[in-house]
Coordinates of C-alpha atoms in Angstrom, one line a residue:
X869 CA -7.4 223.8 -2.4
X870 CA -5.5 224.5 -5.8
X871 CA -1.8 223.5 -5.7
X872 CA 0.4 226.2 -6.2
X873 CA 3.8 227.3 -4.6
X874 CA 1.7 230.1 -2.4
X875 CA -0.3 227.4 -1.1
X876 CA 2.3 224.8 -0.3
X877 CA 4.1 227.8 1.5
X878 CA 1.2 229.0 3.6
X879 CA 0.4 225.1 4.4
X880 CA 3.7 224.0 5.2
X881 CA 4.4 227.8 8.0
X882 CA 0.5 227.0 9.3
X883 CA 1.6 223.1 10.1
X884 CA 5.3 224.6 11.7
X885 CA 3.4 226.9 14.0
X886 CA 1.1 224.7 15.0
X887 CA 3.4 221.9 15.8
X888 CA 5.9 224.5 17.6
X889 CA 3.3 225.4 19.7
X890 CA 1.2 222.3 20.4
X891 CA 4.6 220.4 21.7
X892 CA 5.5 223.5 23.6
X893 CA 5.7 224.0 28.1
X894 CA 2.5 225.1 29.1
X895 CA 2.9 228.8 28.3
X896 CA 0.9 230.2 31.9
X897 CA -0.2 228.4 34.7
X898 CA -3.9 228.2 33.2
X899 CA -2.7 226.2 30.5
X900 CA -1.6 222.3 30.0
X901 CA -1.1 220.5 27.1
X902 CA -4.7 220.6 25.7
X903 CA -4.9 224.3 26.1
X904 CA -1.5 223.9 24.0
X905 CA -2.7 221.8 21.1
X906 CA -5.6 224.3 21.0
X907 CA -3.7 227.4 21.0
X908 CA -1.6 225.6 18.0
X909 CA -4.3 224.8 16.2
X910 CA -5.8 228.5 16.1
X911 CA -2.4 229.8 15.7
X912 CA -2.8 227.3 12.2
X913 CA -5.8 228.3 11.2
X914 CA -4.9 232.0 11.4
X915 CA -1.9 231.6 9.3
X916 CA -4.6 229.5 6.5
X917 CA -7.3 232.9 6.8
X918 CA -4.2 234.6 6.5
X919 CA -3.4 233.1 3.1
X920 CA -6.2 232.9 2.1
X921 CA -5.3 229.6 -0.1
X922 CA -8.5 227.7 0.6
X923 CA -11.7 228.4 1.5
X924 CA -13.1 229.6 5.3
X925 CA -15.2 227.8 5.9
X926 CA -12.6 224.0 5.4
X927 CA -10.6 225.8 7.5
X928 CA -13.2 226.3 10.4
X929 CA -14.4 222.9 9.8
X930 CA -10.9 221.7 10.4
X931 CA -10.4 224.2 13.3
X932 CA -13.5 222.7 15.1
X933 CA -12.1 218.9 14.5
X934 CA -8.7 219.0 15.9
X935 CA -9.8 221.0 18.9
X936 CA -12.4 218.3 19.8
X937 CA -10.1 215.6 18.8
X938 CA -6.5 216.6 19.8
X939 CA -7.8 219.3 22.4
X940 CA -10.4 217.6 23.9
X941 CA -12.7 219.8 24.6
X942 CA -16.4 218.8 24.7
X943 CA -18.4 218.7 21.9
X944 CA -20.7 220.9 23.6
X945 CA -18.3 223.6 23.9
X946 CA -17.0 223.1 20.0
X947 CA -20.4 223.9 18.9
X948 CA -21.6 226.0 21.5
X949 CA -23.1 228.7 19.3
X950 CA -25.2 226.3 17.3
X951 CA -27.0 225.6 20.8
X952 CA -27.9 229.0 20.8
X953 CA -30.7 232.2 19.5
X954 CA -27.7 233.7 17.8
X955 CA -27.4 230.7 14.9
X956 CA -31.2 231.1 14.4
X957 CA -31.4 234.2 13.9
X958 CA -28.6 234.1 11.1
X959 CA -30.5 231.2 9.6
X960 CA -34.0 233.5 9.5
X961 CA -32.1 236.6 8.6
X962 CA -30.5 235.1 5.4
X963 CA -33.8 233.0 4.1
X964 CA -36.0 236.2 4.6
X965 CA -33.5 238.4 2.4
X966 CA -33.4 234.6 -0.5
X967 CA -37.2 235.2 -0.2
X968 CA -36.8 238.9 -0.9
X969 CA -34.4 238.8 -3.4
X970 CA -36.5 235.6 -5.0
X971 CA -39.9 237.6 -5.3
X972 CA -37.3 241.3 -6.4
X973 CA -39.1 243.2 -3.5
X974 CA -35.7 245.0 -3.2
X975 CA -35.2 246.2 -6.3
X976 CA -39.0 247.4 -6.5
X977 CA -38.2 249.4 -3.1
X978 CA -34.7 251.1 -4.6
X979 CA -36.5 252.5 -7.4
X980 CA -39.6 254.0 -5.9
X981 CA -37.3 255.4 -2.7
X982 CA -35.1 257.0 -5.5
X983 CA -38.5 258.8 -6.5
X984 CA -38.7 260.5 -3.2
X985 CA -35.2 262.5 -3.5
X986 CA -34.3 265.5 -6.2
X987 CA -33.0 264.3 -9.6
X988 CA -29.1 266.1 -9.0
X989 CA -26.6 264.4 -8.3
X990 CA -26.6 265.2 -4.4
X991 CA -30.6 264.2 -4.4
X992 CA -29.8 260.9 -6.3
X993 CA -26.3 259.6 -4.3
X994 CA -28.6 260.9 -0.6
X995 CA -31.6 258.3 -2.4
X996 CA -28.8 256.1 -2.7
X997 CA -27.6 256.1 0.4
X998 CA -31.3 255.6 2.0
X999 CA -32.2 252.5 -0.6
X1000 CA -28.8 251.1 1.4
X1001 CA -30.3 252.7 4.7
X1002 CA -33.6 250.6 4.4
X1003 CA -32.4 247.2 2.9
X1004 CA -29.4 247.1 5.3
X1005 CA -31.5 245.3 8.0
X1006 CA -33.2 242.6 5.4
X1007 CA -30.1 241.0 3.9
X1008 CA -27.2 240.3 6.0
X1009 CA -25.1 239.3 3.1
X1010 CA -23.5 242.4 1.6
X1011 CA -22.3 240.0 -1.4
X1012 CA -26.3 239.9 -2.1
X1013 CA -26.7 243.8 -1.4
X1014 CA -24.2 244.8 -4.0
X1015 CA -25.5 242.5 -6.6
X1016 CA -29.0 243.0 -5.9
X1017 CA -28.4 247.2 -6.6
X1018 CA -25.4 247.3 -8.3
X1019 CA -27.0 246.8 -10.9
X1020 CA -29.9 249.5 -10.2
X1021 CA -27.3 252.0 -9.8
X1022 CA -25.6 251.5 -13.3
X1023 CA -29.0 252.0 -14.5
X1024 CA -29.4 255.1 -12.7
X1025 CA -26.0 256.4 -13.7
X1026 CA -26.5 255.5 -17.1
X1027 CA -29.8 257.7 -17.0
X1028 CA -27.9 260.2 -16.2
X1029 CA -25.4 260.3 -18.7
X1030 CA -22.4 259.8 -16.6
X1031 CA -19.0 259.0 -18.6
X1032 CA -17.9 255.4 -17.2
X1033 CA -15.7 255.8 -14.6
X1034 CA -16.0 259.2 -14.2
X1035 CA -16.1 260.7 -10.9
X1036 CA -19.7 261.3 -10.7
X1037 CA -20.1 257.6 -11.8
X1038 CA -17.9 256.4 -9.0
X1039 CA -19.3 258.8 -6.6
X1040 CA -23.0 257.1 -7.1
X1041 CA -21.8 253.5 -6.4
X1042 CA -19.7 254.7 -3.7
X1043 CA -22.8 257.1 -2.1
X1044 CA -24.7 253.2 -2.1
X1045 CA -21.6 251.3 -0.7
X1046 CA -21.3 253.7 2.2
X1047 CA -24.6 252.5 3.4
X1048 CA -24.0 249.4 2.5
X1049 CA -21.2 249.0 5.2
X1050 CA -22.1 251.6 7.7
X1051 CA -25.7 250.6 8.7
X1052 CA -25.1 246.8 9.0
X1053 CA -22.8 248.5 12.0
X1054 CA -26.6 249.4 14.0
X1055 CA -28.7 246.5 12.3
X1056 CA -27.4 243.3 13.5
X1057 CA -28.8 241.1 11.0
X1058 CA -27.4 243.7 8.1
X1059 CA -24.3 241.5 8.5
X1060 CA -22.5 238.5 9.4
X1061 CA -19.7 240.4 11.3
X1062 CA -22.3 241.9 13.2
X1063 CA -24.2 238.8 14.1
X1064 CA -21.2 237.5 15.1
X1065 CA -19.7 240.2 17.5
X1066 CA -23.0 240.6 19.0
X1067 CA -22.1 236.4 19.6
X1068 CA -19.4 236.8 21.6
X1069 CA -20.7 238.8 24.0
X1070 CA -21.6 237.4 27.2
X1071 CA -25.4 236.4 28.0
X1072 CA -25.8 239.7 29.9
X1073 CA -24.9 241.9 27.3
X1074 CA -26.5 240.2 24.5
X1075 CA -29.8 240.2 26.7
X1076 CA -28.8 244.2 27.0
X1077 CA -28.0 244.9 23.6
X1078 CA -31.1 243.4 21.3
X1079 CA -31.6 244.0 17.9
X1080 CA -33.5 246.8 18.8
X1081 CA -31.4 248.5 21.8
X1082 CA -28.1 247.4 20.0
X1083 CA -29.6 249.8 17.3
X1084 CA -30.7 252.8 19.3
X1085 CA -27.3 253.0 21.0
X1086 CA -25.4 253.0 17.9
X1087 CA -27.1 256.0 16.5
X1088 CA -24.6 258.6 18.6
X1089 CA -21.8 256.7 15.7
X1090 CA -24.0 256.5 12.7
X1091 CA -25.7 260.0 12.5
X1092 CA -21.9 261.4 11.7
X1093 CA -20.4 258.8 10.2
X1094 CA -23.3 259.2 7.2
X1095 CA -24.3 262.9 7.4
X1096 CA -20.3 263.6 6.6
X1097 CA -20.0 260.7 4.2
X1098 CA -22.5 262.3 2.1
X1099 CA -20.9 265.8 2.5
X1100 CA -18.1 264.1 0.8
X1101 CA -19.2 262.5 -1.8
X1102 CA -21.3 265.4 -2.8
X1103 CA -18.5 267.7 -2.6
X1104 CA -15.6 265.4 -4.0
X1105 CA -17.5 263.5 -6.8
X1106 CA -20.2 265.8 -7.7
X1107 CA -20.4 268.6 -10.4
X1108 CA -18.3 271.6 -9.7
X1109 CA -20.6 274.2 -9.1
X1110 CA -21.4 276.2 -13.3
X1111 CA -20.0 272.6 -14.7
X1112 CA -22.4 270.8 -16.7
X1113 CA -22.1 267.5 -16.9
X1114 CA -25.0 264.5 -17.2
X1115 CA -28.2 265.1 -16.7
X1116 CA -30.9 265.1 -13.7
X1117 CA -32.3 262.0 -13.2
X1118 CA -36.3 261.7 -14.0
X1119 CA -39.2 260.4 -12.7
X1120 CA -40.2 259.0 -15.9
X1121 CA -36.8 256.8 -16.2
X1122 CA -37.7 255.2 -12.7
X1123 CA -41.6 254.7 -13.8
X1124 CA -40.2 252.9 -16.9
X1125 CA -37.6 250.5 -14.5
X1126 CA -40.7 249.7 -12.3
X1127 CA -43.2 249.3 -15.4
X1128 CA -40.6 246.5 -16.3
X1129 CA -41.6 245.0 -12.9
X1130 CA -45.2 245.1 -13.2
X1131 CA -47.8 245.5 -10.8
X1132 CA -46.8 244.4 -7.8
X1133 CA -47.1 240.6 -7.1
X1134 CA -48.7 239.0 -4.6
X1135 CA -45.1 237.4 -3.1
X1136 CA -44.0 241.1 -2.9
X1137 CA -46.9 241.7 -0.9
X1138 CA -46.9 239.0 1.6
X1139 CA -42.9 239.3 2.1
X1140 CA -43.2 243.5 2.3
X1141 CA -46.0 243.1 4.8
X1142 CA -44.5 240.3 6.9
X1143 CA -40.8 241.7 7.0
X1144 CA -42.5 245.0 8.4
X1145 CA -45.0 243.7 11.0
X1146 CA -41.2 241.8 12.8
X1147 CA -39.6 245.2 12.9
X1148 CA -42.6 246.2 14.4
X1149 CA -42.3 243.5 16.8
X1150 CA -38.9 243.7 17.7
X1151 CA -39.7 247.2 18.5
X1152 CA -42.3 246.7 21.0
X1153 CA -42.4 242.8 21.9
X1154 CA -41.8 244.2 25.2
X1155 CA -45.8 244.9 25.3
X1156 CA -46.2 241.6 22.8
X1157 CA -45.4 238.7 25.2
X1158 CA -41.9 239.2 24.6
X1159 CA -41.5 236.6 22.2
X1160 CA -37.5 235.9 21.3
X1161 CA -36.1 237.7 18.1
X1162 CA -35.4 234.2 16.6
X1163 CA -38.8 233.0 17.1
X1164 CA -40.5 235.8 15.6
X1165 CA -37.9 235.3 12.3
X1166 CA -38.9 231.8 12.2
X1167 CA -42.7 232.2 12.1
X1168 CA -42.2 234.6 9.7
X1169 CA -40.3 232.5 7.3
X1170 CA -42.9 229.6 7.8
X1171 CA -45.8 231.3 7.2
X1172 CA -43.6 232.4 3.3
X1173 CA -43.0 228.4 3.3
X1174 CA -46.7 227.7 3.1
X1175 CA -47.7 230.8 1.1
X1176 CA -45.4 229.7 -1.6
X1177 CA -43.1 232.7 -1.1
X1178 CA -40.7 230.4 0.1
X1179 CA -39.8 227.1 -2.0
X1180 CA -37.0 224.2 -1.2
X1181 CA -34.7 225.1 -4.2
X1182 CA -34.3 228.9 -2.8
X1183 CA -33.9 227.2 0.8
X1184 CA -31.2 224.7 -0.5
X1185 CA -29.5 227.1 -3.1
X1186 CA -29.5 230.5 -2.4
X1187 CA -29.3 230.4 1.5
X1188 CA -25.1 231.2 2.1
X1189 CA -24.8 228.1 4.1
X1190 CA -20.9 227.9 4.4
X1191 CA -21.3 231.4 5.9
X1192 CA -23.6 230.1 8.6
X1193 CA -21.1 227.3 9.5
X1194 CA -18.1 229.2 9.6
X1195 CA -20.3 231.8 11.9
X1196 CA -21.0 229.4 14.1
X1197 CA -17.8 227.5 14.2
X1198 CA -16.1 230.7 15.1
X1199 CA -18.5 232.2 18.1
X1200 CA -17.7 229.4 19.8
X1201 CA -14.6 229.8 20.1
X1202 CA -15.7 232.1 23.0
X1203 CA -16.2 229.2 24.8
X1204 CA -13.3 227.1 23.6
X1205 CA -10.8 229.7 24.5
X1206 CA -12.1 230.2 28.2
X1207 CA -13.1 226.5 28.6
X1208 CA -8.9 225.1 28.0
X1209 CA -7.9 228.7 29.7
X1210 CA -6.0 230.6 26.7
X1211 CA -7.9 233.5 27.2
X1212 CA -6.9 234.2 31.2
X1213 CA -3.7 233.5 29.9
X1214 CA -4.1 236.4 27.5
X1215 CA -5.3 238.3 29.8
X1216 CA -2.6 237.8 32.3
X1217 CA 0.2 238.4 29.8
X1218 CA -1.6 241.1 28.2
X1219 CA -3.5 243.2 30.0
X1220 CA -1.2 244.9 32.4
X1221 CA 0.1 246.7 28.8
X1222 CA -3.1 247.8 27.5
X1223 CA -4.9 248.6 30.6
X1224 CA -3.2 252.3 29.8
X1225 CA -4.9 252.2 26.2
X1226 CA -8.2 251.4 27.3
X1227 CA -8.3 253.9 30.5
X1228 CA -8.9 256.9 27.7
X1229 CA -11.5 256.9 25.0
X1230 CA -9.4 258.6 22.4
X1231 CA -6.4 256.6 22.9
X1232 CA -8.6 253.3 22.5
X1233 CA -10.5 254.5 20.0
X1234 CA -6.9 255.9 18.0
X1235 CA -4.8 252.6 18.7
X1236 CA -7.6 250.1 17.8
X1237 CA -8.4 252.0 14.6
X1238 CA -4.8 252.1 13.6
X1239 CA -4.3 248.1 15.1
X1240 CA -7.1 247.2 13.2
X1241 CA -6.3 249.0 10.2
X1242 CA -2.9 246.7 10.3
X1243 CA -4.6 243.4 11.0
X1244 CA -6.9 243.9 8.2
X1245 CA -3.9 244.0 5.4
X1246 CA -3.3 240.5 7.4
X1247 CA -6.8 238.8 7.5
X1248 CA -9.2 239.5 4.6
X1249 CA -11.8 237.6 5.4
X1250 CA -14.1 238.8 7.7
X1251 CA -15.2 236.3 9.7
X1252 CA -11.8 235.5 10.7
X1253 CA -11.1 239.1 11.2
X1254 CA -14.1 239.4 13.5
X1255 CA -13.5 236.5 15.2
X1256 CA -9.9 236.8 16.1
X1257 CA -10.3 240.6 17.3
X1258 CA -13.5 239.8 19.7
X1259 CA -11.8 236.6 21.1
X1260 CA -8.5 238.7 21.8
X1261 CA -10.4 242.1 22.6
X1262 CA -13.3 241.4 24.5
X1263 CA -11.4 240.0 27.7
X1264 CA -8.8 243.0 27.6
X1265 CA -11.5 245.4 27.5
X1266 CA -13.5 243.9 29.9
X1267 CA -10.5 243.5 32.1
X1268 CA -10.0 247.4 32.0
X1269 CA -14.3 248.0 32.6
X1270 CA -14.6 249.0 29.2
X1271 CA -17.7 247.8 27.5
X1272 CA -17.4 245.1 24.6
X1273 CA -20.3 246.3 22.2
X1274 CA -18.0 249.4 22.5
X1275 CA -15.4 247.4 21.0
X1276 CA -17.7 245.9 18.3
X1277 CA -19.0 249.1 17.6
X1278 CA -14.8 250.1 16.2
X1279 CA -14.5 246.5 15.0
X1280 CA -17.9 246.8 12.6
X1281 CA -16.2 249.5 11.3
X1282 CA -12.7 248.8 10.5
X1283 CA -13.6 245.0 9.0
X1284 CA -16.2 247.3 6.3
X1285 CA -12.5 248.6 5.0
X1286 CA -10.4 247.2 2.2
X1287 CA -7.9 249.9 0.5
X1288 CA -7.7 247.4 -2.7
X1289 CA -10.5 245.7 -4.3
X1290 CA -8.9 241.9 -3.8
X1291 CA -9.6 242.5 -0.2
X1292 CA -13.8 242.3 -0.2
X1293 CA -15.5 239.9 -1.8
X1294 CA -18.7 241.9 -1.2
X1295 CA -17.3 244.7 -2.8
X1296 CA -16.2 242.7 -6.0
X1297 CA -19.8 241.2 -6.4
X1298 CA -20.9 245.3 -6.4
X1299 CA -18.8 246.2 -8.4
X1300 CA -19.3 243.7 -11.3
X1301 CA -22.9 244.0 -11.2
X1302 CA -22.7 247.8 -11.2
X1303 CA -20.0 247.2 -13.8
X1304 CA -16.3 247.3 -14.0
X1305 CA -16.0 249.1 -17.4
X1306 CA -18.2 252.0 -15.2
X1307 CA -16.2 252.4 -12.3
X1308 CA -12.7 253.1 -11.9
X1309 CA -11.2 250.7 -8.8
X1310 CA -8.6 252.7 -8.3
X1311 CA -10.6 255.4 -6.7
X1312 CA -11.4 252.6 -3.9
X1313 CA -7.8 253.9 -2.1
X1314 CA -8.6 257.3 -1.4
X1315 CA -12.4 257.0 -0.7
X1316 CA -11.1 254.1 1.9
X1317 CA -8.7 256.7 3.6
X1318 CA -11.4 259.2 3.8
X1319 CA -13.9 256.7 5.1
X1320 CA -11.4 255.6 8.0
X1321 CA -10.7 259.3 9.0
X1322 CA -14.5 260.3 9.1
X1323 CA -14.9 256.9 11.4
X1324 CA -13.1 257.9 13.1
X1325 CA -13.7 261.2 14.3
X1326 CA -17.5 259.8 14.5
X1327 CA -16.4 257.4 16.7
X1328 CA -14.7 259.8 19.1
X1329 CA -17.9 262.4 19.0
X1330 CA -19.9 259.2 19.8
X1331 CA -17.8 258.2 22.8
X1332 CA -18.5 261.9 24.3
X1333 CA -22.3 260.3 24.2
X1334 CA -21.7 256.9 25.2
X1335 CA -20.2 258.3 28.3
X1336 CA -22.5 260.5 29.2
X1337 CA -25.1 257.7 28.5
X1338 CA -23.3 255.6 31.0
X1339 CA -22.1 252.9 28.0
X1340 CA -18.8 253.2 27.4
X1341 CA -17.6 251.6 30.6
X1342 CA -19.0 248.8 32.8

């Protein structure tokens, strides 16, 4: 952690709070001193995300320390996620998109999707928007997404002879990005906030909601949400209807960007082939002995070890291991929390005052995204912002029958927004590979607005379905 006065500031209100609290009365019957020095501690480690003065993943790791030392809780329950399917599958899920992005599978796959589409504007941002669509599942770091075709799509918009920072120019990064955080929302190993909602769900849900399933059901949300995102960036960013401006994209431009590739290599092969037949697993390992998602991930990734797809350098370097830890750390604190009794306390103090919110669809669906929208000024990271909201959300909703992965569902949503670019780290790593002296940042404001309004009314035309699909409550 640099010095500075910010830092000293944020240190010095974390360590108040959390000796206020730790030295404080039991604050509910469930609670003695250990659920005390717990609570302190998170309370801490909040204000540290909060202020984001040094790095996640120290604060997790510091987190997990004093809970098991000062706290006492059982190491078992500390690092109760890393017991589990979830942590594997995170593991597989980011080597299988190093191997990808090792062997440039996904760059090869952008340009020969963008072939598919018409050359316009609309036909190149909807190509766009599909290239996101299909690599969504394969890398669940959108850091590595933005760089990986950030820099495809300043070639494309260079083809096309957009001014830098134009609207059209910002309209064809911005017609990737919305993939880019809407479809990790339905592919759970698209993103780490994803993998790690689906982690604090209880056993029984997550055995309900696969990656498959957990799919499927989301599709009421993301139909909308995409179908009138591209409306509006084809409306708002494209050529006025009789203006000239750029030119169509061609096929010869995206032969040229694949000629620089070269034949396809036999890495891309094995990893295109492989990363297929899972999907095709996952979707019917019902009829395939049912073998666990992680499993199926981890054979996978083997057979690229011993096929030379896979070497130790990519596992060691480019494998986001401080994302896996702090992941990990923080799903299991949805067994801390239980295990000292902070959450019945929560839900004791809590729940007789948002019982009302949660009894109607629209007003839960209207207060969360406007709660949410709040808390994420407050917590950019997030991981933290994921794991704060499903370890204070989950129990309230399940306390008023409401379904969690409902709650996810508006969670995956709201931590995809940041209304400056300081707030997303994965949108920074975009948008220096796509280029900064291309697109203009200050457009991020009002695309962000438009994107939470459009959430939200897909979210309330999903919850129409969810109901009638017997989802929304339990």
């Amino acid at each position: 952690m640099k010095i500075t006065k910010k830092s000293i500031i944020v240190s010095v209100i974390a360590l108040a709070a959390f000796l206020a609290i730790s030295f404080a009365p039991p604050f509910g019957e469930t609670m003695n001193g250990d659920s005390m020095r717990v609570l302190g501690v998170l309370v801490g480690c909040i204000i540290m995300w909060a202020g984001n003065v040094v790095h996640e993943c120290a604060v997790v790791l510091l987190m997990s320390a004093l809970m098991a030392g000062i706290g006492h809780v059982p190491v078992e329950t500390v690092f109760s996620a890393f017991n589990g399917s979830i942590l594997w599958v995170l593991i597989a899920a980011f080597v299988l998109g190093a191997a990808m992005k090792r062997c440039g599978l996904l760059r090869r796959v952008a340009l020969l999707l963008l072939k598919v589409f018409p050359k316009n504007f609309a036909g190149t941002s909807v190509g766009l928007m599909v290239v996101g669509t299909v690599i969504a599942p394969f890398l669940p770091s959108k850091n590595s997404k933005g760089a990986i075709v950030g820099a495809v799509v300043r070639s494309v918009n260079d083809a096309m002879g957009y001014t830098p920072k134009s609207k059209q120019s910002n309209g064809l990064f911005l017609a990737f990005w919305t993939a880019t955080m809407v479809i990790p929302i339905m592919a759970v190993s698209g993103s780490t906030s994803t993998v790690a909602s689906r982690g604090f769900l209880s056993e029984e849900l997550q055995a309900k909601y696969t990656i498959i399933s957990w799919a499927l059901y989301a599709l009421p949300f993301i139909i909308p949400m995409m179908i009138l995102m591209a409306i509006f960036v084809i409306l708002y960013y494209g050529p006025k209807k009789g203006q000239h401006v750029g030119n169509d994209l061609t096929n010869e431009f995206l032969d040229a960007q694949l000629a620089e590739l070269g034949p396809w290599s036999r890495d891309e092969k094995i990893v295109g082939i492989l990363s297929v037949l899972v999907i095709l697993y996952w979707v019917f390992k019902e009829n395939l002995g049912n073998i666990p998602d992680y499993a199926s991930c981890l054979l996978v990734l083997s057979i690229f070890w011993f096929t030379g797809c896979l070497d130790a350098k990519t596992f060691r370097c480019d494998v986001s291991w401080e994302n896996i830890i702090f992941i990990g750390s923080c799903i299991s604190l949805g067994t801390i929390l239980p295990y000292v009794g902070i959450t019945d306390w929560i839900v004791e103090v809590v729940s007789p005052y948002t019982n009302m919110a949660f009894s109607n669809p629209v007003l839960t669906i209207v207060i969360l995204v406007i709660m949410m929208f709040v808390v994420r000024f407050l917590l950019l990271s997030e991981g933290s912002f994921i794991s704060i909201m499903c370890a204070l959300l989950y129990p309230l909703a399940t306390t008023a029958g409401v379904n969690p992965w409902v709650i996810a569902i508006i969670m995956n949503l709201m931590v995809s927004e940041f209304f400056f670019p300081y707030q997303s780290s994965a949108f920074l790593s975009g948008y220096y590979s796509f280029g900064d002296d291309a697109f203009d940042s200050k457009a991020t404001s009002f695309y962000w607005v438009v994107f939470t309004i459009i959430g939200t009314i897909s979210l309330l035309i999903a919850s129409m379905v969810w109901q009638m699909m017997g989802i929304w409550w339990l």
